[in-house]
PDB file of C-alpha atoms and ligand atoms in Angstrom:
ATOM      1  CA  UNK R   1      23.848 -49.985 -10.290  1.00 89.00           C
ATOM      2  CA  UNK R   2      21.345 -50.138 -13.160  1.00 96.00           C
ATOM      3  CA  UNK R   3      20.142 -47.668 -15.751  1.00 98.00           C
ATOM      4  CA  UNK R   4      16.736 -46.314 -14.793  1.00 97.00           C
ATOM      5  CA  UNK R   5      13.781 -45.660 -17.120  1.00 96.00           C
ATOM      6  CA  UNK R   6      14.013 -42.189 -18.630  1.00 98.00           C
ATOM      7  CA  UNK R   7      10.463 -41.323 -17.521  1.00 98.00           C
ATOM      8  CA  UNK R   8      11.548 -41.567 -13.899  1.00 98.00           C
ATOM      9  CA  UNK R   9      14.253 -38.949 -14.464  1.00 98.00           C
ATOM     10  CA  UNK R  10      11.884 -36.671 -16.379  1.00 98.00           C
ATOM     11  CA  UNK R  11       9.144 -36.892 -13.731  1.00 98.00           C
ATOM     12  CA  UNK R  12      11.628 -35.711 -11.106  1.00 98.00           C
ATOM     13  CA  UNK R  13      12.801 -32.921 -13.401  1.00 98.00           C
ATOM     14  CA  UNK R  14       9.248 -31.674 -14.008  1.00 97.00           C
ATOM     15  CA  UNK R  15       8.566 -31.609 -10.301  1.00 97.00           C
ATOM     16  CA  UNK R  16      11.744 -29.745  -9.430  1.00 98.00           C
ATOM     17  CA  UNK R  17      12.024 -27.188 -12.249  1.00 97.00           C
ATOM     18  CA  UNK R  18      14.939 -28.423 -14.302  1.00 98.00           C
ATOM     19  CA  UNK R  19      15.593 -30.527 -17.415  1.00 98.00           C
ATOM     20  CA  UNK R  20      17.649 -33.704 -17.644  1.00 98.00           C
ATOM     21  CA  UNK R  21      20.638 -33.324 -19.980  1.00 98.00           C
ATOM     22  CA  UNK R  22      20.739 -35.959 -22.704  1.00 98.00           C
ATOM     23  CA  UNK R  23      24.213 -36.304 -24.186  1.00 98.00           C
ATOM     24  CA  UNK R  24      25.287 -38.369 -27.182  1.00 98.00           C
ATOM     25  CA  UNK R  25      27.761 -41.005 -26.036  1.00 98.00           C
ATOM     26  CA  UNK R  26      29.380 -43.248 -28.598  1.00 97.00           C
ATOM     27  CA  UNK R  27      32.334 -44.916 -26.911  1.00 96.00           C
ATOM     28  CA  UNK R  28      33.895 -45.620 -23.517  1.00 96.00           C
ATOM     29  CA  UNK R  29      35.831 -42.336 -23.413  1.00 95.00           C
ATOM     30  CA  UNK R  30      32.810 -40.144 -24.120  1.00 97.00           C
ATOM     31  CA  UNK R  31      30.751 -42.030 -21.517  1.00 98.00           C
ATOM     32  CA  UNK R  32      33.537 -41.745 -18.928  1.00 97.00           C
ATOM     33  CA  UNK R  33      33.809 -37.977 -19.419  1.00 98.00           C
ATOM     34  CA  UNK R  34      30.055 -37.416 -19.195  1.00 98.00           C
ATOM     35  CA  UNK R  35      29.559 -39.651 -16.161  1.00 98.00           C
ATOM     36  CA  UNK R  36      32.561 -38.233 -14.290  1.00 98.00           C
ATOM     37  CA  UNK R  37      31.208 -34.675 -14.595  1.00 98.00           C
ATOM     38  CA  UNK R  38      27.678 -35.785 -13.641  1.00 98.00           C
ATOM     39  CA  UNK R  39      29.032 -37.511 -10.566  1.00 98.00           C
ATOM     40  CA  UNK R  40      30.984 -34.421  -9.491  1.00 98.00           C
ATOM     41  CA  UNK R  41      27.944 -32.168  -9.961  1.00 98.00           C
ATOM     42  CA  UNK R  42      25.426 -34.746  -8.700  1.00 98.00           C
ATOM     43  CA  UNK R  43      23.404 -34.470 -11.906  1.00 98.00           C
ATOM     44  CA  UNK R  44      21.119 -37.108 -13.392  1.00 98.00           C
ATOM     45  CA  UNK R  45      21.862 -37.801 -17.036  1.00 98.00           C
ATOM     46  CA  UNK R  46      20.692 -39.567 -20.167  1.00 98.00           C
ATOM     47  CA  UNK R  47      23.321 -41.277 -22.307  1.00 98.00           C
ATOM     48  CA  UNK R  48      21.975 -41.453 -25.832  1.00 98.00           C
ATOM     49  CA  UNK R  49      23.081 -43.146 -29.008  1.00 98.00           C
ATOM     50  CA  UNK R  50      21.452 -43.753 -32.366  1.00 98.00           C
ATOM     51  CA  UNK R  51      22.228 -44.320 -36.035  1.00 97.00           C
ATOM     52  CA  UNK R  52      24.790 -41.490 -35.850  1.00 95.00           C
ATOM     53  CA  UNK R  53      26.710 -43.252 -33.064  1.00 96.00           C
ATOM     54  CA  UNK R  54      26.246 -46.967 -33.728  1.00 98.00           C
ATOM     55  CA  UNK R  55      28.928 -47.116 -36.460  1.00 96.00           C
ATOM     56  CA  UNK R  56      31.433 -47.043 -33.543  1.00 96.00           C
ATOM     57  CA  UNK R  57      29.701 -49.470 -31.163  1.00 98.00           C
ATOM     58  CA  UNK R  58      26.642 -51.544 -32.018  1.00 98.00           C
ATOM     59  CA  UNK R  59      23.652 -51.254 -29.651  1.00 98.00           C
ATOM     60  CA  UNK R  60      24.722 -54.379 -27.726  1.00 98.00           C
ATOM     61  CA  UNK R  61      28.325 -53.194 -27.425  1.00 98.00           C
ATOM     62  CA  UNK R  62      27.261 -49.639 -26.540  1.00 98.00           C
ATOM     63  CA  UNK R  63      25.008 -50.937 -23.760  1.00 98.00           C
ATOM     64  CA  UNK R  64      27.697 -53.295 -22.416  1.00 98.00           C
ATOM     65  CA  UNK R  65      30.279 -50.494 -22.284  1.00 98.00           C
ATOM     66  CA  UNK R  66      27.729 -48.098 -20.786  1.00 98.00           C
ATOM     67  CA  UNK R  67      26.908 -50.601 -18.022  1.00 98.00           C
ATOM     68  CA  UNK R  68      30.602 -51.005 -17.218  1.00 98.00           C
ATOM     69  CA  UNK R  69      31.069 -47.239 -17.042  1.00 98.00           C
ATOM     70  CA  UNK R  70      27.944 -46.796 -14.928  1.00 98.00           C
ATOM     71  CA  UNK R  71      29.239 -49.357 -12.426  1.00 98.00           C
ATOM     72  CA  UNK R  72      32.401 -47.285 -12.117  1.00 97.00           C
ATOM     73  CA  UNK R  73      30.810 -43.832 -11.760  1.00 98.00           C
ATOM     74  CA  UNK R  74      27.488 -44.689 -10.118  1.00 97.00           C
ATOM     75  CA  UNK R  75      25.331 -41.890 -11.522  1.00 98.00           C
ATOM     76  CA  UNK R  76      21.530 -41.754 -11.793  1.00 98.00           C
ATOM     77  CA  UNK R  77      21.249 -42.356 -15.543  1.00 98.00           C
ATOM     78  CA  UNK R  78      19.096 -43.684 -18.383  1.00 98.00           C
ATOM     79  CA  UNK R  79      20.351 -45.314 -21.575  1.00 98.00           C
ATOM     80  CA  UNK R  80      18.410 -44.020 -24.543  1.00 98.00           C
ATOM     81  CA  UNK R  81      18.021 -44.850 -28.240  1.00 98.00           C
ATOM     82  CA  UNK R  82      17.953 -41.474 -30.009  1.00 98.00           C
ATOM     83  CA  UNK R  83      16.306 -41.153 -33.434  1.00 97.00           C
ATOM     84  CA  UNK R  84      15.702 -44.858 -33.919  1.00 98.00           C
ATOM     85  CA  UNK R  85      14.844 -45.212 -37.594  1.00 97.00           C
ATOM     86  CA  UNK R  86      13.202 -48.647 -37.680  1.00 98.00           C
ATOM     87  CA  UNK R  87      11.227 -51.024 -35.451  1.00 98.00           C
ATOM     88  CA  UNK R  88      14.106 -53.497 -35.899  1.00 98.00           C
ATOM     89  CA  UNK R  89      16.577 -51.047 -34.329  1.00 98.00           C
ATOM     90  CA  UNK R  90      14.129 -50.402 -31.482  1.00 98.00           C
ATOM     91  CA  UNK R  91      13.874 -54.162 -30.848  1.00 98.00           C
ATOM     92  CA  UNK R  92      17.669 -54.503 -30.955  1.00 98.00           C
ATOM     93  CA  UNK R  93      18.096 -51.743 -28.358  1.00 98.00           C
ATOM     94  CA  UNK R  94      15.388 -53.196 -26.123  1.00 98.00           C
ATOM     95  CA  UNK R  95      17.209 -56.542 -26.269  1.00 98.00           C
ATOM     96  CA  UNK R  96      20.519 -54.811 -25.513  1.00 98.00           C
ATOM     97  CA  UNK R  97      19.111 -53.261 -22.316  1.00 98.00           C
ATOM     98  CA  UNK R  98      18.367 -49.656 -23.281  1.00 98.00           C
ATOM     99  CA  UNK R  99      15.931 -48.161 -20.764  1.00 98.00           C
ATOM    100  CA  UNK R 100      14.266 -45.837 -23.258  1.00 98.00           C
ATOM    101  CA  UNK R 101      13.754 -45.691 -26.991  1.00 98.00           C
ATOM    102  CA  UNK R 102      12.757 -43.149 -29.588  1.00 98.00           C
ATOM    103  CA  UNK R 103      11.311 -44.231 -32.911  1.00 98.00           C
ATOM    104  CA  UNK R 104      11.506 -41.139 -35.082  1.00 97.00           C
ATOM    105  CA  UNK R 105       8.761 -41.335 -37.689  1.00 97.00           C
ATOM    106  CA  UNK R 106       8.264 -37.574 -37.676  1.00 97.00           C
ATOM    107  CA  UNK R 107       8.656 -37.296 -41.449  1.00 95.00           C
ATOM    108  CA  UNK R 108       6.068 -40.026 -42.143  1.00 96.00           C
ATOM    109  CA  UNK R 109       2.317 -39.506 -42.289  1.00 97.00           C
ATOM    110  CA  UNK R 110       0.395 -38.952 -39.054  1.00 98.00           C
ATOM    111  CA  UNK R 111      -1.244 -42.377 -39.449  1.00 98.00           C
ATOM    112  CA  UNK R 112       2.023 -44.207 -40.019  1.00 98.00           C
ATOM    113  CA  UNK R 113       3.756 -42.396 -37.158  1.00 98.00           C
ATOM    114  CA  UNK R 114       0.834 -43.117 -34.819  1.00 98.00           C
ATOM    115  CA  UNK R 115       0.515 -46.790 -35.716  1.00 98.00           C
ATOM    116  CA  UNK R 116       4.249 -47.461 -35.415  1.00 98.00           C
ATOM    117  CA  UNK R 117       4.614 -45.706 -32.049  1.00 98.00           C
ATOM    118  CA  UNK R 118       1.543 -47.421 -30.609  1.00 98.00           C
ATOM    119  CA  UNK R 119       3.214 -50.716 -31.482  1.00 98.00           C
ATOM    120  CA  UNK R 120       6.492 -49.642 -29.828  1.00 98.00           C
ATOM    121  CA  UNK R 121       4.515 -48.689 -26.701  1.00 98.00           C
ATOM    122  CA  UNK R 122       2.861 -52.120 -26.610  1.00 98.00           C
ATOM    123  CA  UNK R 123       6.320 -53.719 -26.774  1.00 97.00           C
ATOM    124  CA  UNK R 124       8.018 -51.410 -24.256  1.00 98.00           C
ATOM    125  CA  UNK R 125       5.248 -50.621 -21.759  1.00 97.00           C
ATOM    126  CA  UNK R 126       5.197 -54.046 -20.044  1.00 97.00           C
ATOM    127  CA  UNK R 127       8.998 -53.971 -19.816  1.00 97.00           C
ATOM    128  CA  UNK R 128       9.023 -50.554 -18.117  1.00 97.00           C
ATOM    129  CA  UNK R 129      10.935 -48.998 -21.015  1.00 98.00           C
ATOM    130  CA  UNK R 130      10.215 -45.341 -21.762  1.00 98.00           C
ATOM    131  CA  UNK R 131       9.054 -44.411 -25.274  1.00 98.00           C
ATOM    132  CA  UNK R 132       9.658 -41.070 -26.994  1.00 98.00           C
ATOM    133  CA  UNK R 133       7.786 -40.029 -30.124  1.00 98.00           C
ATOM    134  CA  UNK R 134       8.010 -36.912 -32.276  1.00 98.00           C
ATOM    135  CA  UNK R 135       5.243 -34.999 -33.941  1.00 97.00           C
ATOM    136  CA  UNK R 136       5.971 -32.091 -36.226  1.00 94.00           C
ATOM    137  CA  UNK R 137       9.542 -32.469 -37.473  1.00 93.00           C
ATOM    138  CA  UNK R 138      12.740 -30.978 -36.050  1.00 93.00           C
ATOM    139  CA  UNK R 139      15.056 -30.175 -38.966  1.00 90.00           C
ATOM    140  CA  UNK R 140      18.755 -29.432 -39.068  1.00 89.00           C
ATOM    141  CA  UNK R 141      20.857 -26.337 -39.552  1.00 87.00           C
ATOM    142  CA  UNK R 142      23.099 -27.791 -42.274  1.00 84.00           C
ATOM    143  CA  UNK R 143      23.800 -30.892 -44.337  1.00 80.00           C
ATOM    144  CA  UNK R 144      26.811 -31.812 -42.178  1.00 80.00           C
ATOM    145  CA  UNK R 145      24.538 -32.490 -39.195  1.00 84.00           C
ATOM    146  CA  UNK R 146      23.604 -36.157 -38.965  1.00 84.00           C
ATOM    147  CA  UNK R 147      20.435 -35.938 -36.857  1.00 83.00           C
ATOM    148  CA  UNK R 148      17.156 -34.341 -37.870  1.00 83.00           C
ATOM    149  CA  UNK R 149      15.106 -34.275 -41.033  1.00 80.00           C
ATOM    150  CA  UNK R 150      15.975 -32.129 -44.060  1.00 79.00           C
ATOM    151  CA  UNK R 151      12.721 -30.217 -43.755  1.00 79.00           C
ATOM    152  CA  UNK R 152      11.205 -28.813 -40.585  1.00 89.00           C
ATOM    153  CA  UNK R 153       7.537 -28.705 -39.541  1.00 93.00           C
ATOM    154  CA  UNK R 154       6.205 -27.083 -36.381  1.00 97.00           C
ATOM    155  CA  UNK R 155       4.211 -29.196 -33.910  1.00 98.00           C
ATOM    156  CA  UNK R 156       0.449 -28.586 -34.012  1.00 98.00           C
ATOM    157  CA  UNK R 157      -0.943 -28.740 -30.438  1.00 98.00           C
ATOM    158  CA  UNK R 158      -4.185 -30.538 -31.417  1.00 98.00           C
ATOM    159  CA  UNK R 159      -2.302 -33.081 -33.478  1.00 98.00           C
ATOM    160  CA  UNK R 160       0.129 -33.616 -30.582  1.00 98.00           C
ATOM    161  CA  UNK R 161      -2.748 -34.301 -28.182  1.00 98.00           C
ATOM    162  CA  UNK R 162      -4.326 -36.814 -30.562  1.00 98.00           C
ATOM    163  CA  UNK R 163      -0.944 -38.481 -31.145  1.00 98.00           C
ATOM    164  CA  UNK R 164      -0.278 -38.919 -27.427  1.00 98.00           C
ATOM    165  CA  UNK R 165      -3.770 -40.266 -26.824  1.00 98.00           C
ATOM    166  CA  UNK R 166      -3.560 -42.786 -29.645  1.00 98.00           C
ATOM    167  CA  UNK R 167       0.023 -43.978 -29.118  1.00 98.00           C
ATOM    168  CA  UNK R 168       0.521 -43.842 -25.345  1.00 98.00           C
ATOM    169  CA  UNK R 169       4.064 -42.422 -25.677  1.00 98.00           C
ATOM    170  CA  UNK R 170       5.699 -41.375 -22.397  1.00 98.00           C
ATOM    171  CA  UNK R 171       7.289 -38.202 -23.741  1.00 98.00           C
ATOM    172  CA  UNK R 172       7.091 -36.088 -26.839  1.00 98.00           C
ATOM    173  CA  UNK R 173       9.721 -34.316 -28.949  1.00 98.00           C
ATOM    174  CA  UNK R 174       8.400 -30.972 -30.148  1.00 98.00           C
ATOM    175  CA  UNK R 175       9.251 -28.701 -33.044  1.00 97.00           C
ATOM    176  CA  UNK R 176       8.927 -25.069 -31.962  1.00 97.00           C
ATOM    177  CA  UNK R 177      11.685 -23.402 -33.994  1.00 94.00           C
ATOM    178  CA  UNK R 178      14.491 -25.625 -32.697  1.00 95.00           C
ATOM    179  CA  UNK R 179      16.903 -27.428 -35.050  1.00 93.00           C
ATOM    180  CA  UNK R 180      19.720 -29.959 -34.808  1.00 94.00           C
ATOM    181  CA  UNK R 181      23.239 -28.660 -35.412  1.00 92.00           C
ATOM    182  CA  UNK R 182      25.035 -25.344 -34.883  1.00 90.00           C
ATOM    183  CA  UNK R 183      22.658 -22.394 -35.279  1.00 90.00           C
ATOM    184  CA  UNK R 184      23.906 -19.806 -37.766  1.00 88.00           C
ATOM    185  CA  UNK R 185      21.657 -17.222 -36.129  1.00 88.00           C
ATOM    186  CA  UNK R 186      19.856 -17.473 -32.815  1.00 90.00           C
ATOM    187  CA  UNK R 187      16.710 -19.605 -32.890  1.00 90.00           C
ATOM    188  CA  UNK R 188      13.357 -17.960 -32.202  1.00 93.00           C
ATOM    189  CA  UNK R 189      11.196 -20.369 -30.281  1.00 97.00           C
ATOM    190  CA  UNK R 190       7.424 -20.190 -30.588  1.00 98.00           C
ATOM    191  CA  UNK R 191       6.678 -20.159 -26.849  1.00 98.00           C
ATOM    192  CA  UNK R 192       3.004 -19.553 -27.363  1.00 98.00           C
ATOM    193  CA  UNK R 193       2.860 -22.812 -29.313  1.00 98.00           C
ATOM    194  CA  UNK R 194       4.855 -24.618 -26.629  1.00 98.00           C
ATOM    195  CA  UNK R 195       2.448 -23.371 -23.982  1.00 98.00           C
ATOM    196  CA  UNK R 196      -0.542 -24.702 -25.949  1.00 98.00           C
ATOM    197  CA  UNK R 197       1.161 -28.068 -26.450  1.00 98.00           C
ATOM    198  CA  UNK R 198       1.971 -28.234 -22.726  1.00 98.00           C
ATOM    199  CA  UNK R 199      -1.648 -27.469 -21.835  1.00 98.00           C
ATOM    200  CA  UNK R 200      -3.005 -30.181 -24.114  1.00 97.00           C
ATOM    201  CA  UNK R 201      -0.340 -32.807 -23.579  1.00 96.00           C
ATOM    202  CA  UNK R 202       0.396 -33.352 -19.935  1.00 92.00           C
ATOM    203  CA  UNK R 203       3.375 -35.665 -20.486  1.00 97.00           C
ATOM    204  CA  UNK R 204       7.030 -34.475 -20.377  1.00 98.00           C
ATOM    205  CA  UNK R 205       8.222 -32.712 -23.527  1.00 98.00           C
ATOM    206  CA  UNK R 206      11.692 -32.989 -25.001  1.00 98.00           C
ATOM    207  CA  UNK R 207      13.792 -30.417 -26.811  1.00 98.00           C
ATOM    208  CA  UNK R 208      16.061 -31.638 -29.581  1.00 98.00           C
ATOM    209  CA  UNK R 209      18.814 -29.441 -31.006  1.00 97.00           C
ATOM    210  CA  UNK R 210      20.034 -28.117 -27.672  1.00 97.00           C
ATOM    211  CA  UNK R 211      23.366 -26.772 -28.963  1.00 97.00           C
ATOM    212  CA  UNK R 212      23.383 -22.980 -29.238  1.00 96.00           C
ATOM    213  CA  UNK R 213      20.062 -22.383 -27.439  1.00 97.00           C
ATOM    214  CA  UNK R 214      20.220 -19.217 -25.313  1.00 96.00           C
ATOM    215  CA  UNK R 215      19.994 -19.872 -21.579  1.00 96.00           C
ATOM    216  CA  UNK R 216      16.955 -17.622 -21.114  1.00 97.00           C
ATOM    217  CA  UNK R 217      15.073 -19.676 -23.734  1.00 98.00           C
ATOM    218  CA  UNK R 218      15.992 -22.896 -21.967  1.00 98.00           C
ATOM    219  CA  UNK R 219      14.614 -21.594 -18.651  1.00 98.00           C
ATOM    220  CA  UNK R 220      11.394 -20.508 -20.315  1.00 98.00           C
ATOM    221  CA  UNK R 221      11.050 -23.837 -22.125  1.00 98.00           C
ATOM    222  CA  UNK R 222      11.592 -25.754 -18.876  1.00 98.00           C
ATOM    223  CA  UNK R 223       8.802 -23.755 -17.240  1.00 98.00           C
ATOM    224  CA  UNK R 224       6.557 -24.853 -20.137  1.00 98.00           C
ATOM    225  CA  UNK R 225       7.098 -28.601 -19.812  1.00 98.00           C
ATOM    226  CA  UNK R 226      10.492 -29.350 -21.388  1.00 98.00           C
ATOM    227  CA  UNK R 227      12.015 -32.047 -19.155  1.00 98.00           C
ATOM    228  CA  UNK R 228      14.882 -33.295 -21.347  1.00 98.00           C
ATOM    229  CA  UNK R 229      17.266 -31.397 -23.618  1.00 98.00           C
ATOM    230  CA  UNK R 230      19.393 -33.204 -26.220  1.00 98.00           C
ATOM    231  CA  UNK R 231      22.967 -32.055 -26.795  1.00 98.00           C
ATOM    232  CA  UNK R 232      25.237 -33.559 -29.431  1.00 98.00           C
ATOM    233  CA  UNK R 233      26.818 -30.950 -31.726  1.00 97.00           C
ATOM    234  CA  UNK R 234      28.502 -29.010 -28.879  1.00 98.00           C
ATOM    235  CA  UNK R 235      30.135 -32.187 -27.551  1.00 98.00           C
ATOM    236  CA  UNK R 236      31.282 -33.360 -30.947  1.00 96.00           C
ATOM    237  CA  UNK R 237      32.627 -29.878 -31.760  1.00 97.00           C
ATOM    238  CA  UNK R 238      34.746 -29.898 -28.570  1.00 98.00           C
ATOM    239  CA  UNK R 239      36.085 -33.360 -29.430  1.00 97.00           C
ATOM    240  CA  UNK R 240      36.840 -32.383 -33.025  1.00 96.00           C
ATOM    241  CA  UNK R 241      38.454 -29.059 -31.995  1.00 98.00           C
ATOM    242  CA  UNK R 242      40.777 -30.901 -29.640  1.00 97.00           C
ATOM    243  CA  UNK R 243      41.838 -33.331 -32.363  1.00 96.00           C
ATOM    244  CA  UNK R 244      42.409 -30.450 -34.788  1.00 96.00           C
ATOM    245  CA  UNK R 245      44.434 -28.485 -32.251  1.00 97.00           C
ATOM    246  CA  UNK R 246      46.567 -31.517 -31.551  1.00 95.00           C
ATOM    247  CA  UNK R 247      47.000 -32.124 -35.276  1.00 94.00           C
ATOM    248  CA  UNK R 248      47.828 -28.484 -36.047  1.00 95.00           C
ATOM    249  CA  UNK R 249      50.398 -28.457 -33.256  1.00 93.00           C
ATOM    250  CA  UNK R 250      52.280 -30.982 -35.372  1.00 87.00           C
ATOM    251  CA  UNK R 251      51.812 -33.773 -32.863  1.00 82.00           C
ATOM    252  CA  UNK R 252      52.091 -37.328 -34.060  1.00 83.00           C
ATOM    253  CA  UNK R 253      48.512 -38.372 -33.304  1.00 88.00           C
ATOM    254  CA  UNK R 254      48.995 -41.542 -31.331  1.00 92.00           C
ATOM    255  CA  UNK R 255      45.269 -42.143 -31.485  1.00 90.00           C
ATOM    256  CA  UNK R 256      44.596 -43.635 -28.018  1.00 92.00           C
ATOM    257  CA  UNK R 257      46.304 -40.624 -26.419  1.00 93.00           C
ATOM    258  CA  UNK R 258      44.739 -38.122 -28.821  1.00 94.00           C
ATOM    259  CA  UNK R 259      41.239 -39.566 -28.355  1.00 94.00           C
ATOM    260  CA  UNK R 260      41.596 -39.578 -24.572  1.00 94.00           C
ATOM    261  CA  UNK R 261      42.539 -35.900 -24.656  1.00 96.00           C
ATOM    262  CA  UNK R 262      39.685 -35.130 -27.065  1.00 97.00           C
ATOM    263  CA  UNK R 263      37.151 -36.871 -24.819  1.00 97.00           C
ATOM    264  CA  UNK R 264      38.380 -34.933 -21.785  1.00 97.00           C
ATOM    265  CA  UNK R 265      37.942 -31.712 -23.794  1.00 98.00           C
ATOM    266  CA  UNK R 266      34.187 -32.383 -23.693  1.00 98.00           C
ATOM    267  CA  UNK R 267      34.080 -32.061 -19.880  1.00 98.00           C
ATOM    268  CA  UNK R 268      33.565 -28.243 -19.808  1.00 98.00           C
ATOM    269  CA  UNK R 269      30.688 -28.608 -22.282  1.00 98.00           C
ATOM    270  CA  UNK R 270      29.027 -31.255 -20.126  1.00 98.00           C
ATOM    271  CA  UNK R 271      29.421 -29.053 -17.045  1.00 98.00           C
ATOM    272  CA  UNK R 272      28.076 -25.979 -18.846  1.00 98.00           C
ATOM    273  CA  UNK R 273      24.961 -27.876 -19.946  1.00 98.00           C
ATOM    274  CA  UNK R 274      24.233 -29.330 -16.527  1.00 98.00           C
ATOM    275  CA  UNK R 275      24.312 -25.807 -15.085  1.00 98.00           C
ATOM    276  CA  UNK R 276      22.269 -24.321 -17.937  1.00 98.00           C
ATOM    277  CA  UNK R 277      19.534 -26.900 -17.351  1.00 98.00           C
ATOM    278  CA  UNK R 278      19.695 -26.441 -13.580  1.00 98.00           C
ATOM    279  CA  UNK R 279      20.326 -30.179 -13.148  1.00 98.00           C
ATOM    280  CA  UNK R 280      23.217 -29.902 -10.684  1.00 98.00           C
ATOM    281  CA  UNK R 281      22.563 -31.383  -7.232  1.00 98.00           C
ATOM    282  CA  UNK R 282      19.403 -33.172  -8.414  1.00 98.00           C
ATOM    283  CA  UNK R 283      20.691 -36.771  -8.259  1.00 96.00           C
TER     284      UNK R 283
HETATM  285  P1  13P K   1      22.338 -30.756 -31.234  1.00 83.79           P
HETATM  286  O1  13P K   1      23.272 -31.555 -32.091  1.00 83.79           O
HETATM  287  O2  13P K   1      21.856 -29.517 -31.894  1.00 83.79           O
HETATM  288  O3  13P K   1      22.920 -30.484 -29.895  1.00 83.79           O
HETATM  289  O4  13P K   1      21.052 -31.662 -31.020  1.00 83.79           O
HETATM  290  C1  13P K   1      21.189 -32.964 -30.555  1.00 83.79           C
HETATM  291  C2  13P K   1      19.936 -33.729 -30.641  1.00 83.79           C
HETATM  292  O5  13P K   1      18.851 -33.186 -30.603  1.00 83.79           O
HETATM  293  C3  13P K   1      20.029 -35.190 -30.748  1.00 83.79           C
HETATM  294  O6  13P K   1      18.792 -35.796 -30.876  1.00 83.79           O
END
């Protein structure tokens, strides 16, 4: 079984009124937990990794482990580079076998972002690899969060349309009041803006900063073109909580056992997100 291009999963999601969950996956245990739950619930999934995950496994190692896990669980899945920060990292992930890539130049100028993504599309298009770009900038809730820019800038619908036309990206990350990390207070999405972006840009849209988004907002966003939702903080929080609980219980953290337990603690979060995005039974 092979990883499929992310655009194939998103096209199905758009047609059938759900969003594909995109979970950060940094090692064999996290991949095993995610894929096992997806198999049980018959959900498609995107395994994503980026500069925040590669300190554990390099792109080549991440892809090799992911392929091994996919062969075991046999789930409809894409392997995605999240928040790629350089063309060199994009090329490395393409070489490693990722089936989709994001080059995040959202904090650069419009011209620089456009030129760089058009180049990524020229590299990836002939190989059938999906490309994600971002226009506007999705910030973060706090300094502890690894992903997202320090500032935030909402997506302008006209600019988004021009960006898509000039670059040829397959999907677009939007900034509509969403942020990476744990929300301190509930986000207020600008749905009117999302609707205008969706009207002008007929490609699938992606929502970063999934953690903490109210379910009603997710449903509304899906109806307005969101076909992929990224979730990282909620998974990492479950993993960290498990390690802390084990530590506070005075257990001698024999790390292979402790990490296995921590990875399994992410299973309820994975299940919750599949149901929230209405992705169950879609694979
Ligand atoms: P959260 O960490 O808020 O779930 O967002 C993840 C994300 O968007 C990764 O790109």
